[in-house]
Structures are given as C-alpha cells and as structure tokens.
Amino acid sequence: MPRTPQDYDDIPGTFVFDAERSREGYGINMFCMSLMKEANRKAFKADEPEYLKRFPLTAEQREAILERDYNRMLELGGNIYFTAKLGATDGHSFQHLAAVMTGATQEDYAKMMLAGGRSVEGNRSKSGRDKPKAKTRSKARSRRG
Amino acid sequence: MANIIAGVASSHVPAIGAAIDNKRTEEPYWKRVFSGFERSKQWMATTKPDVAIVVYNDHASAFSVELIPTFALGCAAEFPPADEGWGPRPVPVVKGHPALASHIAQSVILDEFDLTIVNKMEVDHGLTVPLNLLFGSPREWPCRVIPLAVNVVMYPPPTGHRCYMLGRAIRKAVESYPEDLKVVMFGTGGMSHQISGPRAGLINSKFDKAFLDNLSKDPAKLTRIPHLEYMREAGAEGIEMVMWLIMRGALDAKVEEVYRFYTVPASNTAVGHIILENRGRTAGKRAGARKGGGERRRQAAARRGGERIASKARR
C-alpha cells in the first residue's frame, strides 16, 4: 500500500517519522533499541543476518540495515534516535552518520556546521511552495492546522 | 501557596553533556557555548527555586516505540540517569516532588489534559543537560525536579497551542498547592536543527531569533505556528520548540526578559537560551494582578475563538 501523501512530503531531504512510518518501522526501531544491551550488540556483530531474524522486518528493511543505508532506514520507518544506536554499535560518532546521510565527508559536514550550518534558503520546498510566511498565508495555514 | 516565579528555556544538545562529562568545557569550541550560561548559573544561584518542572523529551531511552505518551508527568521520588549507550551520565540522581507532581496530575487532568502518569522512569540528556547548564555540576541537584516528557519524536507532537494551554493549566495547578514553594519552569530542546536525512545540518538563525523575541513579547503568535512551518523553517527536529510553549504558558502574559543567549553550533544544533521572570514578582502584587486580570480575560476570549477554529479544523 503506498504511503498516504502528506503536506510535509514537500520538505526536501526529510523523512518525517510520522504515525504511519512508526507503524511500518516498528521492527527497525525495536532492533535498534535492542542494541542498548552489550550482549545483543555482540550477537548482532557475530552474525548480522541471523540476529535480524529476531525482528519483524521486510526484505527491504533488512537490506537497508545490512547495507547501513541510513536514509533508506528512515524512509522505511526508522527514526534517527533509534538508528543512531546502530551507528554507535558500529563505533561511529553521530556526526559521521549525519555526514553519511547528507552525502558529504565528515570533514566537510563539520566545516558546514562551524560556518553556521546548512542554509534554509533553497532548502524549504521541493515544489517551490516555500515563500516564507507572507502574513495572510501563515494565517490561512494555521487555520488549516 | 506555590508560585511559578520564572521560566527558563534551553537547548539540550547531547554533545553538551558529553563535553561536560569528558571535561572539555575549556576548549574554545565548547567555551563559546558554556560561557553563555555563566550569568544564568548566577541567576539560578540567587533565585534558589524549591522545585523545577522540566519539560523535555526522551530520546529512545526511557520510551522506545513500544509506548509513545504525548505528555508524561514524572511522579516518582527519584529518576536515575539513563544509560544512553555509553553508560549513565555521571550526574546526580534526580529527586522528584511526588506530592506536587500528583497534585498537578489531579488538577490538569480535570482541566482536560490527559497526562500519562509515570512512577518509574530514567531520564536522559534531554533533562540532565539543561540542569547542568543552569546548576553546574553539583554533587546533588539543589532542588526537586518534576519531569514532564513530551513526545516530539513521533509526528505529530502536540500543537504549540495545546502546549501553551497545558502550561496555563500547570500554573493553575501549582498555584492551588498549599505549601509555599518557589517553582521554576524549564522548556528544553531546540532551537533550529535537523539531524536526519539529506537535509541534516539545517540551521535557521533568523527563525530562532524571531522565536526568542516572540517568546518574550508575543507568545500567542507562536501558538499559531503550524507544525509544517517548524519543520520547514527550523528543521525536522526543530519542532522540539513546541515544548518551550509549555513553559511560556505557565508565565504571565507580560514577563521580564532577564537574559538571553544564542550561538551556532553545538554539534548539529543552534543553541538558544532565555530566562523570563513573572513580572508580578517584581512589579508588586496588586498592580500585577490588576493588569494580569484584564489581560487574562482578553486572552481567554481570544483563545475561545481560537479553540473553536482549531477544533473545527482538526476535527
């Protein structure tokens, strides 16, 4: 079943962890949560595909985990606070993960942050419906809720 | 009677906690962040609250995806620091105030805010980092702490308006508690940041500064910001800022801004911080009450209108 379209799908480079993704990604997130325990981290590292059998995952979700495709994990219902635990299990800093997700080297990503971060200009909207808050518009939006 | 005397907002970036725990606060990168809280620590040391109500969010520590409460109020006597994967932070166990917390629960649930009651919970950096920033690193936290965990991890979090109204209900509850207690309300999280997906690293200082201005002067305006705008303008995780509105809702319409600090970045996040005092406290009770009463009536009327619109639009 295709995902229900949402207004926030228009935000570029963003997979909003909503109720639908939360349902679909339950297995991914429970797997990541299990990595909080040392014994589980060891079992996972010893045989990753075998360990993943303990969790309800689709073939796509398993593949995304095994390939450490972090954006795909988010798209398939993983949440960043959970997938970060997989990154930590691999011994990576959070900044490393952030760089991976943005397709930058960690060094370039760190430089971007020091220089004030990624600008919102040009990063608001896929469709161009992003003219920032003209007064009448933001009122109309808030009524829609 | 217990009183909310001030509100404090602060980011709760985990890397700030790591910098404290690993004794890196004197490094230039971190000094820039910590120096912004020196005056705040002095203010807190002078203010000496009896209780801090800390609005924060859990980050897959106490709550996994098995249970996602929108508002969870900590009514326990103690809240140990959570193991977030590197062992628990070396910070004191947080001591609660079960009597005031359960009084708040009783009051706000009857005011139609359906809180989840938590009698056993560990607390993560979301709560302990702001305590460090305002109290430093003492052997014991100098006041009791009531945690209020808000879901901002799974979309949708509560609306800004809902948060603001919960803050008002909490204030009413606190003011009906018979014991004389000085209460400070913390709103934590934010400011602009996105830590997930290809757009990670987003910072929007313009949005943040306007948010701080309005938090101080025109919070009602902030209650109308739709979730889409938070995520678009301040990053997917910037939506945490709705939690600041619970703090703001617990204060007077007119407050005194005592202090503000803003810097970019700490790790992946813009750090914002503000201290707001309830004016009634300094301006004298009668003047404050008179002014406050009219303002409150005016606002209540506006809110009733707003609520009707909101309930229609949101079903």
Coordinates of C-alpha atoms in Angstrom, one line a residue:
Chain A
M1 CA 0.0 0.0 0.0
P2 CA 1.5 3.4 -1.0
R3 CA 2.1 6.0 1.7
T4 CA -0.6 8.5 2.4
P5 CA 0.5 11.8 0.9
Q6 CA 1.3 14.5 3.5
D7 CA 2.0 18.2 3.2
Y8 CA 5.4 17.7 4.8
D9 CA 6.5 15.4 1.9
D10 CA 7.2 18.7 0.2
I11 CA 10.2 19.4 2.5
P12 CA 13.4 18.3 0.7
G13 CA 15.8 15.8 2.1
T14 CA 13.5 14.9 5.0
F15 CA 11.7 11.8 6.1
V16 CA 9.2 12.8 8.8
F17 CA 8.8 10.0 11.3
D18 CA 5.0 10.0 11.5
A19 CA 2.5 7.6 12.8
E20 CA 2.5 5.7 9.6
R21 CA 6.3 5.3 9.5
S22 CA 6.2 4.4 13.2
R23 CA 3.9 1.5 12.4
E24 CA 5.9 0.3 9.4
G25 CA 9.3 0.8 11.1
Y26 CA 8.4 -0.9 14.4
G27 CA 10.8 -3.8 13.6
I28 CA 13.7 -1.5 12.6
N29 CA 13.3 0.7 15.8
M30 CA 12.9 -2.3 18.1
F31 CA 16.0 -3.9 16.6
C32 CA 18.0 -0.6 17.1
M33 CA 16.7 -0.4 20.7
S34 CA 17.9 -3.9 21.4
L35 CA 21.5 -2.7 20.7
M36 CA 21.4 -0.8 24.0
K37 CA 22.4 -4.1 25.6
E38 CA 26.0 -5.3 25.3
A39 CA 25.1 -9.0 24.8
N40 CA 22.8 -8.0 21.9
R41 CA 25.5 -5.9 20.3
K42 CA 27.8 -8.9 20.4
A43 CA 25.2 -11.3 19.0
F44 CA 24.4 -8.8 16.2
K45 CA 28.1 -8.3 15.3
A46 CA 28.7 -12.0 15.3
D47 CA 26.1 -12.8 12.7
E48 CA 24.0 -9.9 11.5
P49 CA 21.5 -11.6 9.2
E50 CA 20.9 -14.3 11.9
Y51 CA 20.3 -11.7 14.6
L52 CA 17.9 -9.7 12.4
K53 CA 15.6 -12.8 12.3
R54 CA 14.5 -11.9 15.8
F55 CA 12.6 -8.8 14.5
P56 CA 9.7 -8.4 12.2
L57 CA 11.4 -6.8 9.1
T58 CA 10.6 -6.6 5.5
A59 CA 13.2 -7.7 3.0
E60 CA 13.8 -4.0 2.1
Q61 CA 14.3 -3.1 5.7
R62 CA 16.7 -6.0 6.3
E63 CA 18.7 -4.9 3.3
A64 CA 18.8 -1.3 4.4
I65 CA 20.1 -2.3 7.8
L66 CA 22.7 -4.7 6.5
E67 CA 24.0 -2.1 4.0
R68 CA 23.9 0.7 6.6
D69 CA 21.7 2.7 4.2
Y70 CA 20.6 5.3 6.8
N71 CA 18.4 7.4 4.6
R72 CA 16.6 4.3 3.4
M73 CA 16.1 3.1 7.0
L74 CA 14.4 6.5 7.7
E75 CA 12.3 6.2 4.6
L76 CA 11.2 2.7 5.7
G77 CA 10.1 3.8 9.2
G78 CA 13.4 4.0 11.2
N79 CA 13.8 7.0 13.5
I80 CA 17.0 8.8 13.8
Y81 CA 17.3 8.5 17.6
F82 CA 17.0 4.7 17.1
T83 CA 19.2 4.3 14.0
A84 CA 21.9 6.3 15.8
K85 CA 22.2 3.4 18.2
L86 CA 23.2 1.2 15.2
G87 CA 25.8 3.8 14.2
A88 CA 27.1 3.8 17.8
T89 CA 27.3 0.0 17.7
D90 CA 29.5 0.3 14.6
G91 CA 31.7 2.8 16.5
H92 CA 30.6 5.8 14.6
S93 CA 30.1 9.3 16.0
F94 CA 26.8 11.0 15.4
Q95 CA 28.5 13.5 13.1
H96 CA 29.7 10.6 11.0
L97 CA 26.1 9.4 10.5
A98 CA 24.9 12.9 9.7
A99 CA 27.6 13.3 7.1
V100 CA 26.7 9.9 5.6
M101 CA 23.1 10.9 5.3
T102 CA 23.9 14.2 3.6
G103 CA 26.4 12.6 1.2
A104 CA 29.2 14.7 2.5
T105 CA 32.6 13.8 4.0
Q106 CA 32.6 14.2 7.8
E107 CA 35.2 16.9 7.4
D108 CA 33.1 18.9 5.0
Y109 CA 30.0 18.4 7.2
A110 CA 31.8 19.6 10.3
K111 CA 33.0 22.7 8.3
M112 CA 29.5 23.5 7.2
M113 CA 28.3 23.3 10.8
L114 CA 31.0 25.6 12.0
A115 CA 30.2 28.1 9.3
G116 CA 26.6 28.3 10.6
G117 CA 25.0 25.2 9.2
R118 CA 23.0 24.4 6.1
S119 CA 21.1 27.4 5.0
V120 CA 17.3 27.2 4.8
E121 CA 17.4 29.2 1.6
G122 CA 16.7 26.9 -1.3
N123 CA 16.0 24.1 1.2
R124 CA 12.5 24.8 2.1
S125 CA 10.4 23.1 -0.5
K126 CA 10.6 20.6 -3.4
S127 CA 7.8 22.3 -5.3
G128 CA 8.7 25.9 -4.7
R129 CA 5.7 26.4 -2.4
D130 CA 8.1 27.8 0.2
K131 CA 7.7 31.6 0.1
P132 CA 8.4 32.2 3.7
K133 CA 5.4 33.3 5.6
A134 CA 3.6 36.2 3.9
K135 CA 1.1 37.3 6.6
T136 CA -2.1 36.2 5.0
R137 CA -0.6 32.8 4.1
S138 CA 0.6 31.9 7.5
K139 CA -2.9 32.7 8.9
A140 CA -4.6 30.6 6.3
R141 CA -2.2 27.7 7.1
S142 CA -2.7 27.9 10.8
R143 CA -6.5 27.6 10.4
R144 CA -6.0 24.6 8.3
G145 CA -3.9 23.3 11.2
Chain B
M1 CA 0.8 28.8 48.1
A2 CA 3.3 27.6 45.5
N3 CA 4.3 30.0 42.8
I4 CA 5.9 29.9 39.3
I5 CA 8.4 32.7 39.6
A6 CA 10.2 32.3 36.3
G7 CA 10.7 30.3 33.1
V8 CA 13.9 29.1 31.6
A9 CA 14.3 27.8 28.0
S10 CA 17.4 26.0 26.9
S11 CA 18.6 23.6 24.2
H12 CA 19.5 20.1 25.5
V13 CA 22.1 19.0 22.9
P14 CA 23.6 15.7 24.0
A15 CA 27.1 16.8 22.9
I16 CA 27.0 19.5 25.6
G17 CA 26.6 16.7 28.2
A18 CA 29.4 14.8 26.6
A19 CA 31.6 17.9 26.8
I20 CA 30.9 18.3 30.5
D21 CA 31.4 14.6 31.2
N22 CA 34.7 14.4 29.3
K23 CA 35.9 17.7 30.9
R24 CA 36.2 19.5 27.6
T25 CA 34.3 22.7 28.6
E26 CA 37.5 24.8 28.4
E27 CA 38.2 24.0 24.8
P28 CA 37.5 27.1 22.6
Y29 CA 34.6 25.4 20.8
W30 CA 32.8 24.5 24.0
K31 CA 33.8 27.6 25.9
R32 CA 31.8 29.6 23.4
V33 CA 28.7 27.6 24.4
F34 CA 29.3 27.3 28.2
S35 CA 30.3 31.0 28.6
G36 CA 26.7 31.9 27.6
F37 CA 25.4 30.2 30.7
E38 CA 27.6 31.8 33.3
R39 CA 25.2 34.6 34.1
S40 CA 22.3 32.1 34.1
K41 CA 24.0 30.0 36.8
Q42 CA 24.4 33.1 38.9
W43 CA 20.8 34.0 38.4
M44 CA 19.8 30.4 39.4
A45 CA 22.0 30.5 42.5
T46 CA 20.3 33.7 43.6
T47 CA 16.8 32.6 42.6
K48 CA 17.1 29.3 44.6
P49 CA 13.9 27.6 43.4
D50 CA 12.5 24.8 45.6
V51 CA 11.2 22.9 42.5
A52 CA 12.0 22.8 38.8
I53 CA 9.3 21.5 36.4
V54 CA 11.4 20.4 33.4
V55 CA 9.6 20.0 30.1
Y56 CA 11.8 17.8 27.9
N57 CA 11.7 14.9 25.5
D58 CA 13.1 11.4 25.9
H59 CA 15.3 10.2 23.0
A60 CA 14.7 6.5 22.8
S61 CA 15.9 6.0 26.4
A62 CA 13.0 5.5 28.8
F63 CA 10.4 5.2 26.0
S64 CA 11.0 3.1 22.9
V65 CA 8.4 2.7 20.2
E66 CA 6.5 0.3 22.4
L67 CA 4.9 3.2 24.3
I68 CA 4.7 6.8 23.0
P69 CA 2.9 9.0 25.5
T70 CA 2.2 12.6 24.3
F71 CA 2.6 14.1 27.8
A72 CA 4.1 12.0 30.6
L73 CA 4.4 13.5 34.1
G74 CA 7.1 12.1 36.4
C75 CA 5.5 11.5 39.8
A76 CA 8.3 9.3 41.3
A77 CA 10.6 10.2 44.2
E78 CA 13.7 9.6 42.1
F79 CA 14.7 9.5 38.5
P80 CA 18.0 7.8 37.8
P81 CA 20.1 9.0 34.8
A82 CA 19.5 6.7 31.8
D83 CA 22.2 4.6 30.0
E84 CA 22.1 6.1 26.5
G85 CA 24.6 3.6 25.2
W86 CA 27.8 4.8 26.9
G87 CA 26.8 4.1 30.5
P88 CA 24.6 6.5 32.5
R89 CA 25.8 10.1 32.6
P90 CA 27.8 10.8 35.8
V91 CA 25.2 13.2 37.2
P92 CA 23.3 13.0 40.4
V93 CA 20.0 11.1 40.6
V94 CA 17.2 13.5 40.0
K95 CA 15.0 13.8 43.1
G96 CA 11.3 14.3 42.3
H97 CA 8.5 16.0 44.2
P98 CA 5.8 13.4 44.2
A99 CA 3.3 15.4 46.2
L100 CA 3.3 18.4 43.9
A101 CA 3.5 16.2 40.8
S102 CA 0.5 14.2 41.8
H103 CA -1.4 17.4 42.7
I104 CA -0.6 18.7 39.2
A105 CA -1.7 15.5 37.6
Q106 CA -5.0 15.6 39.5
S107 CA -5.6 19.2 38.6
V108 CA -4.7 19.3 34.9
I109 CA -6.4 16.0 34.1
L110 CA -9.7 17.5 35.4
D111 CA -8.8 20.5 33.2
E112 CA -8.9 18.1 30.3
F113 CA -5.2 17.5 29.7
D114 CA -5.0 13.7 29.7
L115 CA -1.5 13.2 31.1
T116 CA 0.2 9.8 31.4
I117 CA 1.5 9.3 35.0
V118 CA 5.0 7.8 35.3
N119 CA 6.0 6.3 38.6
K120 CA 9.3 4.7 37.3
M121 CA 11.4 6.4 34.7
E122 CA 15.0 7.0 33.8
V123 CA 15.9 10.4 32.4
D124 CA 18.3 11.1 29.6
H125 CA 20.3 14.1 28.4
G126 CA 17.1 15.9 27.4
L127 CA 16.6 16.6 31.1
T128 CA 20.0 16.4 32.6
V129 CA 21.9 18.7 30.2
P130 CA 19.7 21.8 30.9
L131 CA 20.1 21.0 34.7
N132 CA 23.9 21.1 34.2
L133 CA 23.7 24.3 32.2
L134 CA 21.7 26.1 34.9
F135 CA 23.0 24.4 38.1
G136 CA 26.5 23.4 37.0
S137 CA 27.8 20.0 38.2
P138 CA 27.0 19.8 41.9
R139 CA 27.1 16.5 44.0
E140 CA 23.4 16.8 44.4
W141 CA 20.9 18.8 42.3
P142 CA 20.0 21.8 44.6
C143 CA 16.2 21.5 44.1
R144 CA 13.5 18.9 43.4
V145 CA 12.7 18.2 39.8
I146 CA 9.4 17.2 38.2
P147 CA 10.0 15.8 34.7
L148 CA 7.4 16.4 32.0
A149 CA 8.2 14.3 29.0
V150 CA 6.6 15.3 25.7
N151 CA 6.5 13.3 22.6
V152 CA 8.3 15.3 19.9
V153 CA 9.9 12.2 18.3
M154 CA 7.0 10.8 16.5
Y155 CA 4.9 13.1 14.4
P156 CA 2.6 14.7 15.3
P157 CA 3.7 16.1 18.6
P158 CA 1.1 18.2 20.4
T159 CA 0.4 21.5 18.8
G160 CA 2.0 24.7 20.0
H161 CA -1.4 25.9 21.2
R162 CA -2.0 22.7 23.1
C163 CA 1.4 23.1 24.8
Y164 CA 0.7 26.7 25.7
M165 CA -2.6 25.8 27.2
L166 CA -1.1 22.9 29.2
G167 CA 1.4 25.4 30.6
R168 CA -1.5 27.5 31.8
A169 CA -3.2 24.5 33.4
I170 CA 0.0 23.6 35.2
R171 CA 0.3 27.1 36.5
K172 CA -3.2 26.9 37.9
A173 CA -2.4 23.6 39.5
V174 CA 0.8 24.9 41.1
E175 CA -1.0 28.0 42.4
S176 CA -3.5 25.8 44.1
Y177 CA -0.9 23.8 46.0
P178 CA -0.9 24.9 49.7
E179 CA 2.8 24.7 50.5
D180 CA 4.9 27.8 49.9
L181 CA 7.2 26.7 47.1
K182 CA 9.2 28.7 44.5
V183 CA 8.8 26.9 41.2
V184 CA 10.8 27.5 38.0
M185 CA 9.6 26.1 34.8
F186 CA 12.0 24.8 32.2
G187 CA 11.3 24.4 28.5
T188 CA 14.0 22.5 26.7
G189 CA 15.1 21.3 23.3
G190 CA 15.6 23.2 20.0
M191 CA 16.5 25.6 18.6
S192 CA 16.7 25.0 14.8
H193 CA 18.2 21.7 13.9
Q194 CA 17.8 18.8 11.6
I195 CA 19.8 15.7 12.4
S196 CA 18.1 13.2 10.0
G197 CA 18.2 12.7 6.2
P198 CA 19.9 14.5 3.4
R199 CA 18.9 17.9 4.8
A200 CA 20.7 17.3 8.1
G201 CA 22.7 20.3 9.4
L202 CA 20.0 22.8 8.7
I203 CA 20.1 25.9 10.9
N204 CA 17.9 29.0 10.7
S205 CA 19.1 31.7 13.0
K206 CA 16.5 34.2 11.6
F207 CA 13.7 31.9 12.7
D208 CA 15.3 31.2 16.0
K209 CA 15.8 34.9 16.9
A210 CA 12.2 35.8 15.9
F211 CA 11.1 32.9 18.1
L212 CA 13.0 34.2 21.1
D213 CA 11.6 37.7 20.5
N214 CA 8.1 36.4 20.4
L215 CA 8.6 34.0 23.3
S216 CA 9.4 37.1 25.3
K217 CA 6.8 39.6 23.9
D218 CA 4.1 37.9 21.9
P219 CA 3.8 34.2 22.8
A220 CA 0.2 34.0 21.4
K221 CA 1.7 34.5 18.0
L222 CA 3.9 31.4 18.5
T223 CA 1.0 29.3 19.4
R224 CA -0.3 29.7 15.8
I225 CA 2.8 28.3 14.1
P226 CA 1.8 25.1 12.3
H227 CA 4.0 22.0 12.6
L228 CA 4.8 22.2 8.9
E229 CA 6.4 25.6 9.4
Y230 CA 8.5 24.4 12.3
M231 CA 9.8 21.5 10.2
R232 CA 10.3 23.5 7.0
E233 CA 11.9 26.5 8.7
A234 CA 13.7 25.1 11.7
G235 CA 14.4 21.5 10.7
A236 CA 12.6 18.3 11.2
E237 CA 13.9 18.1 14.8
G238 CA 13.4 21.8 15.4
I239 CA 9.8 21.0 16.1
E240 CA 11.0 20.4 19.7
M241 CA 10.5 24.1 20.2
V242 CA 6.8 23.5 20.9
M243 CA 8.0 22.4 24.4
W244 CA 9.1 25.9 25.2
L245 CA 5.5 27.0 24.9
I246 CA 4.5 24.8 27.8
M247 CA 7.0 26.8 29.9
R248 CA 5.7 30.1 28.4
G249 CA 2.1 29.2 29.1
A250 CA 2.9 28.9 32.8
L251 CA 4.1 32.6 32.9
D252 CA 2.3 35.9 32.9
A253 CA 1.3 37.4 29.5
K254 CA 3.8 40.1 30.2
V255 CA 7.2 38.9 31.5
E256 CA 10.5 40.4 32.1
E257 CA 13.3 39.1 29.9
V258 CA 16.2 38.7 32.3
Y259 CA 18.7 37.2 30.0
R260 CA 19.2 35.6 26.5
F261 CA 21.9 33.7 24.7
Y262 CA 22.2 32.3 21.3
T263 CA 25.1 30.6 19.5
V264 CA 25.6 28.3 16.5
P265 CA 26.6 25.5 16.6
A266 CA 26.8 23.0 19.3
S267 CA 27.3 19.8 17.4
N268 CA 24.4 19.8 14.9
T269 CA 22.2 22.3 16.6
A270 CA 21.6 26.0 17.2
V271 CA 21.8 26.7 21.0
G272 CA 19.2 29.1 22.4
H273 CA 18.5 30.1 25.9
I274 CA 16.3 32.7 27.6
I275 CA 15.2 33.5 31.2
L276 CA 11.8 35.1 31.7
E277 CA 10.6 36.3 35.1
N278 CA 7.0 36.7 36.1
R279 CA 6.5 40.4 36.4
G280 CA 4.1 40.3 39.2
R281 CA 7.0 39.2 41.4
T282 CA 9.0 42.5 40.9
A283 CA 6.2 45.0 39.9
G284 CA 4.2 44.4 43.1
K285 CA 1.3 42.0 43.6
R286 CA -1.6 44.4 43.2
A287 CA -0.5 46.1 40.0
G288 CA 0.4 42.8 38.6
A289 CA -2.9 41.2 39.5
R290 CA -5.0 44.1 38.1
K291 CA -3.1 44.2 34.8
G292 CA -2.9 40.4 34.6
G293 CA -6.7 40.0 35.2
G294 CA -7.7 42.2 32.3
E295 CA -5.1 40.7 30.1
R296 CA -6.1 37.2 31.1
R297 CA -9.8 38.0 30.3
R298 CA -8.9 39.4 26.9
Q299 CA -6.7 36.5 26.1
A300 CA -9.3 34.0 27.3
A301 CA -11.8 35.5 24.9
A302 CA -9.4 35.4 22.0
R303 CA -8.5 31.8 22.9
R304 CA -12.1 30.6 23.0
G305 CA -12.3 31.9 19.4
G306 CA -9.1 30.3 18.5
E307 CA -10.1 27.0 20.0
R308 CA -13.3 26.9 18.1
I309 CA -11.4 27.3 14.9
A310 CA -8.8 24.8 15.9
S311 CA -11.3 22.2 16.9
K312 CA -13.1 22.6 13.6
A313 CA -10.0 22.3 11.5
R314 CA -8.6 19.5 13.5
R315 CA -11.9 17.6 13.9

